[in-house]
PDB file of C-alpha atoms and ligand atoms in Angstrom:
ATOM      1  CA  MET D   1      21.247  86.024 -36.714  1.00 95.00           C
ATOM      2  CA  LEU D   2      24.922  85.168 -36.593  1.00 96.00           C
ATOM      3  CA  VAL D   3      26.167  83.239 -33.553  1.00 98.00           C
ATOM      4  CA  ILE D   4      29.892  83.533 -32.896  1.00 98.00           C
ATOM      5  CA  ILE D   5      31.613  81.363 -30.315  1.00 98.00           C
ATOM      6  CA  LYS D   6      34.944  82.472 -28.851  1.00 97.00           C
ATOM      7  CA  LYS D   7      37.259  80.530 -26.559  1.00 97.00           C
ATOM      8  CA  ASP D   8      36.952  82.776 -23.522  1.00 98.00           C
ATOM      9  CA  TYR D   9      35.700  86.090 -22.163  1.00 98.00           C
ATOM     10  CA  GLU D  10      38.737  88.054 -23.328  1.00 98.00           C
ATOM     11  CA  LYS D  11      38.414  86.828 -26.906  1.00 98.00           C
ATOM     12  CA  LEU D  12      34.663  87.486 -26.982  1.00 98.00           C
ATOM     13  CA  SER D  13      35.218  91.028 -25.683  1.00 98.00           C
ATOM     14  CA  LYS D  14      37.835  91.703 -28.370  1.00 98.00           C
ATOM     15  CA  GLU D  15      35.629  90.259 -31.121  1.00 98.00           C
ATOM     16  CA  ALA D  16      32.708  92.427 -29.997  1.00 98.00           C
ATOM     17  CA  ALA D  17      34.917  95.547 -29.776  1.00 98.00           C
ATOM     18  CA  LYS D  18      36.248  94.867 -33.278  1.00 98.00           C
ATOM     19  CA  LEU D  19      32.687  94.899 -34.618  1.00 98.00           C
ATOM     20  CA  VAL D  20      31.804  98.165 -32.835  1.00 98.00           C
ATOM     21  CA  ALA D  21      35.043  99.776 -34.051  1.00 98.00           C
ATOM     22  CA  ASP D  22      34.360  98.627 -37.611  1.00 98.00           C
ATOM     23  CA  ARG D  23      30.882 100.225 -37.580  1.00 98.00           C
ATOM     24  CA  LEU D  24      32.255 103.390 -35.998  1.00 98.00           C
ATOM     25  CA  LYS D  25      34.982 103.757 -38.627  1.00 98.00           C
ATOM     26  CA  LYS D  26      32.379 103.343 -41.368  1.00 98.00           C
ATOM     27  CA  LYS D  27      30.023 105.863 -39.725  1.00 98.00           C
ATOM     28  CA  PRO D  28      31.769 108.370 -37.421  1.00 98.00           C
ATOM     29  CA  ASN D  29      28.400 109.752 -36.214  1.00 98.00           C
ATOM     30  CA  LEU D  30      27.196 106.292 -35.200  1.00 98.00           C
ATOM     31  CA  VAL D  31      24.187 106.097 -32.874  1.00 98.00           C
ATOM     32  CA  LEU D  32      25.290 103.478 -30.374  1.00 98.00           C
ATOM     33  CA  GLY D  33      23.010 101.710 -27.913  1.00 98.00           C
ATOM     34  CA  LEU D  34      24.793 100.765 -24.700  1.00 98.00           C
ATOM     35  CA  ALA D  35      24.211  98.133 -22.043  1.00 98.00           C
ATOM     36  CA  THR D  36      25.350  97.755 -18.455  1.00 97.00           C
ATOM     37  CA  GLY D  37      26.069  94.587 -16.478  1.00 94.00           C
ATOM     38  CA  SER D  38      29.384  92.846 -15.988  1.00 95.00           C
ATOM     39  CA  THR D  39      29.462  91.209 -19.433  1.00 98.00           C
ATOM     40  CA  PRO D  40      30.096  94.283 -21.629  1.00 98.00           C
ATOM     41  CA  LEU D  41      32.901  95.475 -19.300  1.00 98.00           C
ATOM     42  CA  GLY D  42      35.595  93.753 -21.389  1.00 98.00           C
ATOM     43  CA  LEU D  43      34.141  95.276 -24.547  1.00 98.00           C
ATOM     44  CA  TYR D  44      34.195  98.777 -23.003  1.00 98.00           C
ATOM     45  CA  LYS D  45      37.747  98.200 -21.790  1.00 98.00           C
ATOM     46  CA  GLU D  46      38.872  97.219 -25.280  1.00 98.00           C
ATOM     47  CA  LEU D  47      37.078 100.186 -26.891  1.00 98.00           C
ATOM     48  CA  SER D  48      38.724 102.479 -24.320  1.00 98.00           C
ATOM     49  CA  ARG D  49      42.106 100.976 -25.229  1.00 98.00           C
ATOM     50  CA  MET D  50      41.424 101.459 -28.930  1.00 98.00           C
ATOM     51  CA  HIS D  51      40.552 105.092 -28.248  1.00 98.00           C
ATOM     52  CA  LYS D  52      43.719 105.683 -26.236  1.00 98.00           C
ATOM     53  CA  TYR D  53      46.222 103.829 -28.390  1.00 98.00           C
ATOM     54  CA  GLU D  54      44.656 103.607 -31.826  1.00 98.00           C
ATOM     55  CA  GLY D  55      42.809 106.908 -31.998  1.00 98.00           C
ATOM     56  CA  LEU D  56      39.323 105.394 -32.239  1.00 98.00           C
ATOM     57  CA  ASP D  57      37.213 108.539 -32.312  1.00 98.00           C
ATOM     58  CA  PHE D  58      33.907 108.859 -30.442  1.00 98.00           C
ATOM     59  CA  SER D  59      33.568 112.643 -30.815  1.00 98.00           C
ATOM     60  CA  LYS D  60      30.627 112.454 -33.210  1.00 98.00           C
ATOM     61  CA  VAL D  61      28.938 109.445 -31.620  1.00 98.00           C
ATOM     62  CA  THR D  62      25.546 109.601 -29.900  1.00 98.00           C
ATOM     63  CA  THR D  63      24.768 107.028 -27.215  1.00 98.00           C
ATOM     64  CA  PHE D  64      21.558 105.744 -25.676  1.00 98.00           C
ATOM     65  CA  ASN D  65      21.682 103.432 -22.685  1.00 98.00           C
ATOM     66  CA  LEU D  66      19.122 100.687 -22.361  1.00 98.00           C
ATOM     67  CA  ASP D  67      17.997 101.174 -18.806  1.00 98.00           C
ATOM     68  CA  GLU D  68      18.368 102.689 -15.351  1.00 97.00           C
ATOM     69  CA  TYR D  69      17.044 101.919 -11.874  1.00 96.00           C
ATOM     70  CA  VAL D  70      14.189 104.046 -10.605  1.00 96.00           C
ATOM     71  CA  GLY D  71      14.820 106.032  -7.432  1.00 93.00           C
ATOM     72  CA  ILE D  72      18.622 105.931  -7.533  1.00 92.00           C
ATOM     73  CA  PRO D  73      20.413 109.215  -8.334  1.00 94.00           C
ATOM     74  CA  PRO D  74      23.169 109.321 -11.000  1.00 95.00           C
ATOM     75  CA  SER D  75      25.734 109.847  -8.214  1.00 95.00           C
ATOM     76  CA  HIS D  76      24.843 106.500  -6.539  1.00 93.00           C
ATOM     77  CA  ASP D  77      27.639 104.008  -7.122  1.00 92.00           C
ATOM     78  CA  GLN D  78      25.137 101.347  -8.264  1.00 92.00           C
ATOM     79  CA  SER D  79      23.316 103.597 -10.728  1.00 95.00           C
ATOM     80  CA  TYR D  80      23.827 102.798 -14.381  1.00 96.00           C
ATOM     81  CA  HIS D  81      24.829 106.440 -14.909  1.00 97.00           C
ATOM     82  CA  TYR D  82      27.730 105.929 -12.515  1.00 97.00           C
ATOM     83  CA  PHE D  83      28.612 102.552 -14.022  1.00 96.00           C
ATOM     84  CA  MET D  84      28.830 104.006 -17.531  1.00 98.00           C
ATOM     85  CA  GLN D  85      30.810 107.021 -16.354  1.00 98.00           C
ATOM     86  CA  GLN D  86      33.393 104.875 -14.571  1.00 97.00           C
ATOM     87  CA  ASN D  87      33.689 102.091 -17.112  1.00 98.00           C
ATOM     88  CA  PHE D  88      33.375 103.866 -20.415  1.00 98.00           C
ATOM     89  CA  PHE D  89      32.383 107.531 -20.690  1.00 98.00           C
ATOM     90  CA  LYS D  90      35.366 108.883 -18.765  1.00 98.00           C
ATOM     91  CA  ASN D  91      37.781 106.866 -20.931  1.00 98.00           C
ATOM     92  CA  VAL D  92      36.677 108.056 -24.379  1.00 98.00           C
ATOM     93  CA  ASN D  93      36.006 111.354 -26.143  1.00 98.00           C
ATOM     94  CA  LEU D  94      32.195 111.254 -26.292  1.00 98.00           C
ATOM     95  CA  ASP D  95      30.473 114.629 -26.381  1.00 98.00           C
ATOM     96  CA  PRO D  96      28.456 114.761 -23.110  1.00 97.00           C
ATOM     97  CA  ARG D  97      25.606 116.477 -24.982  1.00 97.00           C
ATOM     98  CA  TYR D  98      25.047 113.308 -26.950  1.00 98.00           C
ATOM     99  CA  ILE D  99      25.151 110.820 -24.100  1.00 98.00           C
ATOM    100  CA  HIS D 100      21.730 109.539 -22.991  1.00 98.00           C
ATOM    101  CA  VAL D 101      20.963 107.372 -19.975  1.00 98.00           C
ATOM    102  CA  PRO D 102      17.363 107.034 -18.752  1.00 98.00           C
ATOM    103  CA  GLN D 103      16.558 109.337 -15.825  1.00 98.00           C
ATOM    104  CA  GLY D 104      15.721 107.102 -12.877  1.00 96.00           C
ATOM    105  CA  MET D 105      14.801 110.177 -10.853  1.00 96.00           C
ATOM    106  CA  ALA D 106      12.404 111.618 -13.468  1.00 96.00           C
ATOM    107  CA  LYS D 107       9.366 113.221 -11.796  1.00 96.00           C
ATOM    108  CA  ASP D 108       7.063 112.212 -14.632  1.00 97.00           C
ATOM    109  CA  VAL D 109       8.284 108.796 -15.748  1.00 97.00           C
ATOM    110  CA  ASP D 110       5.783 108.373 -18.611  1.00 97.00           C
ATOM    111  CA  GLN D 111       6.661 111.756 -20.032  1.00 98.00           C
ATOM    112  CA  PHE D 112      10.351 110.928 -19.775  1.00 98.00           C
ATOM    113  CA  CYS D 113       9.860 107.576 -21.544  1.00 98.00           C
ATOM    114  CA  ASN D 114       8.027 109.248 -24.445  1.00 98.00           C
ATOM    115  CA  TRP D 115      10.777 111.837 -24.677  1.00 98.00           C
ATOM    116  CA  TYR D 116      13.438 109.081 -24.775  1.00 98.00           C
ATOM    117  CA  GLU D 117      11.671 107.331 -27.645  1.00 98.00           C
ATOM    118  CA  ASP D 118      11.342 110.633 -29.559  1.00 98.00           C
ATOM    119  CA  ARG D 119      14.948 111.505 -28.881  1.00 98.00           C
ATOM    120  CA  ILE D 120      16.135 108.177 -30.332  1.00 98.00           C
ATOM    121  CA  LYS D 121      14.030 108.821 -33.434  1.00 98.00           C
ATOM    122  CA  SER D 122      15.370 112.370 -33.777  1.00 98.00           C
ATOM    123  CA  PHE D 123      18.879 110.924 -34.250  1.00 98.00           C
ATOM    124  CA  GLY D 124      17.611 108.599 -36.970  1.00 98.00           C
ATOM    125  CA  GLY D 125      17.330 105.544 -34.689  1.00 98.00           C
ATOM    126  CA  ILE D 126      19.990 103.361 -33.100  1.00 98.00           C
ATOM    127  CA  ASP D 127      22.554 101.969 -35.544  1.00 98.00           C
ATOM    128  CA  LEU D 128      24.079  99.331 -33.286  1.00 98.00           C
ATOM    129  CA  GLN D 129      22.622  98.199 -29.973  1.00 99.00           C
ATOM    130  CA  ILE D 130      24.854  96.358 -27.518  1.00 98.00           C
ATOM    131  CA  LEU D 131      22.981  93.898 -25.301  1.00 98.00           C
ATOM    132  CA  GLY D 132      23.708  91.618 -22.383  1.00 98.00           C
ATOM    133  CA  ILE D 133      21.283  88.949 -21.239  1.00 98.00           C
ATOM    134  CA  GLY D 134      19.832  88.063 -17.837  1.00 94.00           C
ATOM    135  CA  SER D 135      20.011  84.447 -16.657  1.00 93.00           C
ATOM    136  CA  ASN D 136      16.201  84.377 -17.101  1.00 93.00           C
ATOM    137  CA  GLY D 137      16.475  85.571 -20.719  1.00 97.00           C
ATOM    138  CA  HIS D 138      15.735  89.236 -20.081  1.00 95.00           C
ATOM    139  CA  ILE D 139      17.194  91.969 -22.272  1.00 98.00           C
ATOM    140  CA  ALA D 140      17.684  95.406 -20.735  1.00 97.00           C
ATOM    141  CA  PHE D 141      15.035  95.121 -17.985  1.00 96.00           C
ATOM    142  CA  ASN D 142      12.437  93.449 -20.154  1.00 96.00           C
ATOM    143  CA  GLU D 143      11.663  90.599 -17.828  1.00 93.00           C
ATOM    144  CA  PRO D 144       9.973  87.325 -18.885  1.00 95.00           C
ATOM    145  CA  GLY D 145       6.409  88.118 -19.911  1.00 96.00           C
ATOM    146  CA  SER D 146       7.308  91.518 -21.381  1.00 96.00           C
ATOM    147  CA  SER D 147       5.382  92.389 -24.493  1.00 96.00           C
ATOM    148  CA  LEU D 148       7.542  91.764 -27.527  1.00 95.00           C
ATOM    149  CA  GLY D 149       6.344  95.066 -29.024  1.00 96.00           C
ATOM    150  CA  SER D 150       6.957  97.135 -25.890  1.00 98.00           C
ATOM    151  CA  ARG D 151       8.515 100.609 -25.874  1.00 98.00           C
ATOM    152  CA  THR D 152      10.486 102.518 -23.214  1.00 98.00           C
ATOM    153  CA  ARG D 153       8.595 102.311 -19.919  1.00 98.00           C
ATOM    154  CA  ILE D 154       8.835 101.512 -16.218  1.00 97.00           C
ATOM    155  CA  LYS D 155       9.101  97.818 -15.313  1.00 96.00           C
ATOM    156  CA  THR D 156       8.977  95.888 -12.052  1.00 94.00           C
ATOM    157  CA  LEU D 157      12.056  93.730 -11.574  1.00 93.00           C
ATOM    158  CA  THR D 158      11.453  90.018 -10.979  1.00 90.00           C
ATOM    159  CA  PRO D 159      12.650  88.317  -7.770  1.00 92.00           C
ATOM    160  CA  ALA D 160      15.222  86.435  -9.927  1.00 87.00           C
ATOM    161  CA  THR D 161      16.744  89.669 -11.260  1.00 86.00           C
ATOM    162  CA  ARG D 162      16.704  91.290  -7.826  1.00 92.00           C
ATOM    163  CA  LYS D 163      18.510  88.210  -6.485  1.00 90.00           C
ATOM    164  CA  ASP D 164      21.110  88.402  -9.299  1.00 84.00           C
ATOM    165  CA  ASN D 165      21.658  92.083  -8.462  1.00 86.00           C
ATOM    166  CA  LYS D 166      21.804  91.642  -4.690  1.00 88.00           C
ATOM    167  CA  ARG D 167      25.573  91.232  -4.808  1.00 87.00           C
ATOM    168  CA  PHE D 168      25.970  94.905  -5.708  1.00 86.00           C
ATOM    169  CA  PHE D 169      24.012  96.304  -2.758  1.00 89.00           C
ATOM    170  CA  LYS D 170      24.710  96.237   0.974  1.00 88.00           C
ATOM    171  CA  LYS D 171      21.204  95.266   2.057  1.00 89.00           C
ATOM    172  CA  ASN D 172      18.383  93.355   0.343  1.00 88.00           C
ATOM    173  CA  GLU D 173      16.010  96.301   0.810  1.00 89.00           C
ATOM    174  CA  GLU D 174      18.384  98.525  -1.151  1.00 90.00           C
ATOM    175  CA  VAL D 175      18.013  96.480  -4.363  1.00 93.00           C
ATOM    176  CA  PRO D 176      15.717  98.571  -6.569  1.00 95.00           C
ATOM    177  CA  LYS D 177      12.274  97.248  -7.397  1.00 95.00           C
ATOM    178  CA  TYR D 178      11.697  99.235 -10.577  1.00 96.00           C
ATOM    179  CA  ALA D 179      13.636 100.340 -13.626  1.00 97.00           C
ATOM    180  CA  ILE D 180      13.097 102.456 -16.713  1.00 98.00           C
ATOM    181  CA  THR D 181      13.956 100.344 -19.719  1.00 98.00           C
ATOM    182  CA  MET D 182      13.837 100.515 -23.472  1.00 98.00           C
ATOM    183  CA  GLY D 183      11.140  98.127 -24.643  1.00 98.00           C
ATOM    184  CA  VAL D 184      11.667  94.989 -26.678  1.00 98.00           C
ATOM    185  CA  GLY D 185      10.177  96.848 -29.657  1.00 98.00           C
ATOM    186  CA  THR D 186      12.582  99.765 -29.111  1.00 98.00           C
ATOM    187  CA  ILE D 187      15.526  97.342 -29.114  1.00 98.00           C
ATOM    188  CA  MET D 188      14.271  95.548 -32.224  1.00 98.00           C
ATOM    189  CA  ASP D 189      14.158  98.872 -34.109  1.00 98.00           C
ATOM    190  CA  ALA D 190      17.953  99.160 -33.880  1.00 98.00           C
ATOM    191  CA  LYS D 191      19.565  98.503 -37.250  1.00 98.00           C
ATOM    192  CA  GLU D 192      22.021  95.994 -35.786  1.00 98.00           C
ATOM    193  CA  LEU D 193      22.099  94.100 -32.493  1.00 98.00           C
ATOM    194  CA  LEU D 194      25.174  92.803 -30.712  1.00 98.00           C
ATOM    195  CA  LEU D 195      24.414  90.501 -27.791  1.00 98.00           C
ATOM    196  CA  VAL D 196      27.282  89.344 -25.591  1.00 98.00           C
ATOM    197  CA  ALA D 197      27.139  86.570 -22.994  1.00 98.00           C
ATOM    198  CA  SER D 198      29.742  84.770 -20.943  1.00 98.00           C
ATOM    199  CA  GLY D 199      29.802  81.903 -18.461  1.00 98.00           C
ATOM    200  CA  LYS D 200      27.814  78.762 -17.706  1.00 98.00           C
ATOM    201  CA  GLY D 201      25.174  80.799 -15.855  1.00 97.00           C
ATOM    202  CA  LYS D 202      24.046  82.171 -19.214  1.00 98.00           C
ATOM    203  CA  ALA D 203      24.123  78.869 -21.141  1.00 98.00           C
ATOM    204  CA  GLU D 204      20.419  78.036 -20.755  1.00 98.00           C
ATOM    205  CA  ALA D 205      19.324  81.611 -21.551  1.00 98.00           C
ATOM    206  CA  ILE D 206      21.506  81.579 -24.682  1.00 98.00           C
ATOM    207  CA  HIS D 207      20.201  78.177 -25.762  1.00 98.00           C
ATOM    208  CA  GLN D 208      16.584  79.332 -25.294  1.00 98.00           C
ATOM    209  CA  SER D 209      17.199  82.665 -27.033  1.00 98.00           C
ATOM    210  CA  VAL D 210      19.034  81.285 -30.045  1.00 98.00           C
ATOM    211  CA  GLU D 211      17.426  77.870 -30.497  1.00 98.00           C
ATOM    212  CA  GLY D 212      14.293  77.884 -28.353  1.00 97.00           C
ATOM    213  CA  PRO D 213      10.768  78.956 -29.260  1.00 98.00           C
ATOM    214  CA  LEU D 214      10.045  82.621 -29.808  1.00 97.00           C
ATOM    215  CA  THR D 215       8.308  83.578 -26.581  1.00 98.00           C
ATOM    216  CA  ALA D 216       7.710  86.548 -24.324  1.00 97.00           C
ATOM    217  CA  MET D 217       8.825  84.265 -21.475  1.00 97.00           C
ATOM    218  CA  CYS D 218      12.347  84.563 -22.908  1.00 98.00           C
ATOM    219  CA  PRO D 219      12.395  88.138 -24.241  1.00 98.00           C
ATOM    220  CA  ALA D 220      15.828  87.671 -25.825  1.00 98.00           C
ATOM    221  CA  SER D 221      14.352  85.025 -28.162  1.00 98.00           C
ATOM    222  CA  ILE D 222      12.896  87.892 -30.223  1.00 98.00           C
ATOM    223  CA  ILE D 223      16.343  88.522 -31.673  1.00 98.00           C
ATOM    224  CA  GLN D 224      15.770  85.449 -33.873  1.00 98.00           C
ATOM    225  CA  MET D 225      13.489  87.780 -35.838  1.00 98.00           C
ATOM    226  CA  HIS D 226      16.095  90.526 -36.286  1.00 98.00           C
ATOM    227  CA  LYS D 227      17.739  90.777 -39.694  1.00 96.00           C
ATOM    228  CA  GLU D 228      21.155  91.914 -38.425  1.00 98.00           C
ATOM    229  CA  ALA D 229      21.778  90.369 -35.025  1.00 98.00           C
ATOM    230  CA  PHE D 230      25.162  89.153 -33.775  1.00 98.00           C
ATOM    231  CA  VAL D 231      25.404  86.939 -30.693  1.00 98.00           C
ATOM    232  CA  ILE D 232      28.960  86.656 -29.411  1.00 98.00           C
ATOM    233  CA  VAL D 233      29.445  84.146 -26.619  1.00 98.00           C
ATOM    234  CA  ASP D 234      32.270  82.265 -24.953  1.00 98.00           C
ATOM    235  CA  LYS D 235      32.467  78.469 -24.837  1.00 98.00           C
ATOM    236  CA  ASP D 236      30.743  78.279 -21.439  1.00 98.00           C
ATOM    237  CA  ALA D 237      27.761  80.391 -22.492  1.00 98.00           C
ATOM    238  CA  ALA D 238      27.599  78.306 -25.693  1.00 98.00           C
ATOM    239  CA  SER D 239      27.736  74.984 -23.830  1.00 98.00           C
ATOM    240  CA  LYS D 240      24.033  74.173 -24.296  1.00 98.00           C
ATOM    241  CA  LEU D 241      23.804  75.174 -27.955  1.00 98.00           C
ATOM    242  CA  GLN D 242      23.052  72.333 -30.333  1.00 96.00           C
ATOM    243  CA  GLY D 243      23.743  73.971 -33.701  1.00 93.00           C
ATOM    244  CA  THR D 244      27.095  74.558 -35.380  1.00 91.00           C
ATOM    245  CA  TYR D 245      28.295  78.136 -35.320  1.00 93.00           C
ATOM    246  CA  VAL D 246      31.170  80.321 -36.539  1.00 90.00           C
ATOM    247  CA  ASP D 247      34.033  82.029 -34.722  1.00 91.00           C
ATOM    248  CA  SER D 248      34.064  85.460 -36.374  1.00 92.00           C
ATOM    249  CA  TRP D 249      31.519  88.034 -37.514  1.00 90.00           C
ATOM    250  CA  GLU D 250      33.671  88.940 -40.524  1.00 89.00           C
ATOM    251  CA  PRO D 251      32.216  87.724 -43.812  1.00 85.00           C
ATOM    252  CA  ILE D 252      33.662  84.425 -45.053  1.00 80.00           C
ATOM    253  CA  THR D 253      35.681  84.845 -48.230  1.00 81.00           C
ATOM    254  CA  ILE D 254      35.696  81.870 -50.558  1.00 85.00           C
ATOM    255  CA  LYS D 255      39.001  81.530 -52.377  1.00 80.00           C
TER     256      LYS D 255
HETATM  257  C1  LIG B   1      20.957  93.723 -15.823  1.00 78.99           C
HETATM  258  C2  LIG B   1      20.885  94.669 -17.011  1.00 78.99           C
HETATM  259  C3  LIG B   1      20.930  93.921 -18.320  1.00 78.99           C
HETATM  260  C4  LIG B   1      22.088  92.932 -18.322  1.00 78.99           C
HETATM  261  C5  LIG B   1      21.923  91.961 -17.176  1.00 78.99           C
HETATM  262  C6  LIG B   1      23.015  90.901 -17.110  1.00 78.99           C
HETATM  263  O1  LIG B   1      19.754  93.116 -15.570  1.00 78.99           O
HETATM  264  N1  LIG B   1      19.704  95.470 -16.973  1.00 78.99           N
HETATM  265  O2  LIG B   1      21.042  94.843 -19.386  1.00 78.99           O
HETATM  266  O3  LIG B   1      22.128  92.272 -19.530  1.00 78.99           O
HETATM  267  O4  LIG B   1      21.944  92.719 -15.981  1.00 78.99           O
HETATM  268  O5  LIG B   1      24.115  91.363 -16.407  1.00 78.99           O
HETATM  269  P1  LIG B   1      25.509  90.626 -16.325  1.00 78.99           P
HETATM  270  O6  LIG B   1      26.192  90.906 -17.610  1.00 78.99           O
HETATM  271  O7  LIG B   1      26.201  91.264 -15.159  1.00 78.99           O
HETATM  272  O8  LIG B   1      25.222  89.200 -16.113  1.00 78.99           O
END
């Protein structure tokens, strides 16, 4: 795992986008795992800018989103479908046939989850998975206590996550109770992981994930076991880290 600390949110977003762009240039048909939440917004903005002004090409890319709320249609302005459309998909030249977001309205959720897993495999697996982190250490919607080997399935959201998400909904009752999410095992199968976190509210979760014990109570701690994981954080999110870390993912060249 490589932990990279940047001065602020803008710099962390640019650093993360540079890594995605690098992988995309090396493999134009990249299979990219995508995350929602406010943290990757800067990364999506920078990738959109690179597409518009630098010709970064997404035409051969396949995407798989981590999660989606159950019971909210794609047209709902708080659905992850809508979020991705507004903040990324509409800005780049992805082929809609190769965009995948879990179907929160699926009639048979189990069948859908199996299909999603098979579909990921049929594209040769995810090359690079972008991740955010919940303040309780969740990744995607794998809440504390999630099995570290879990696959795509339906999960009940914890009161803490529902509270964090309340700001996006008009009424408390509107905050979804369930989500379809890739499992921790699904995420760990990705060839590379890129976790981004910003702000003091994430400092404890980052400390526990990077330096704490490996535990299902902090699902993000599993990334310590991944061979190619990048954690890019700003100074605030890094404020509880005790180790010494670098400021770029690019390999160090010794002169
Ligand atoms: C939701 C998403 C996660 C995301 C988390 C943090 O729970 N399912 O994938 O990492 O929010 O969001 P934010 O970046 O807004 O703090």
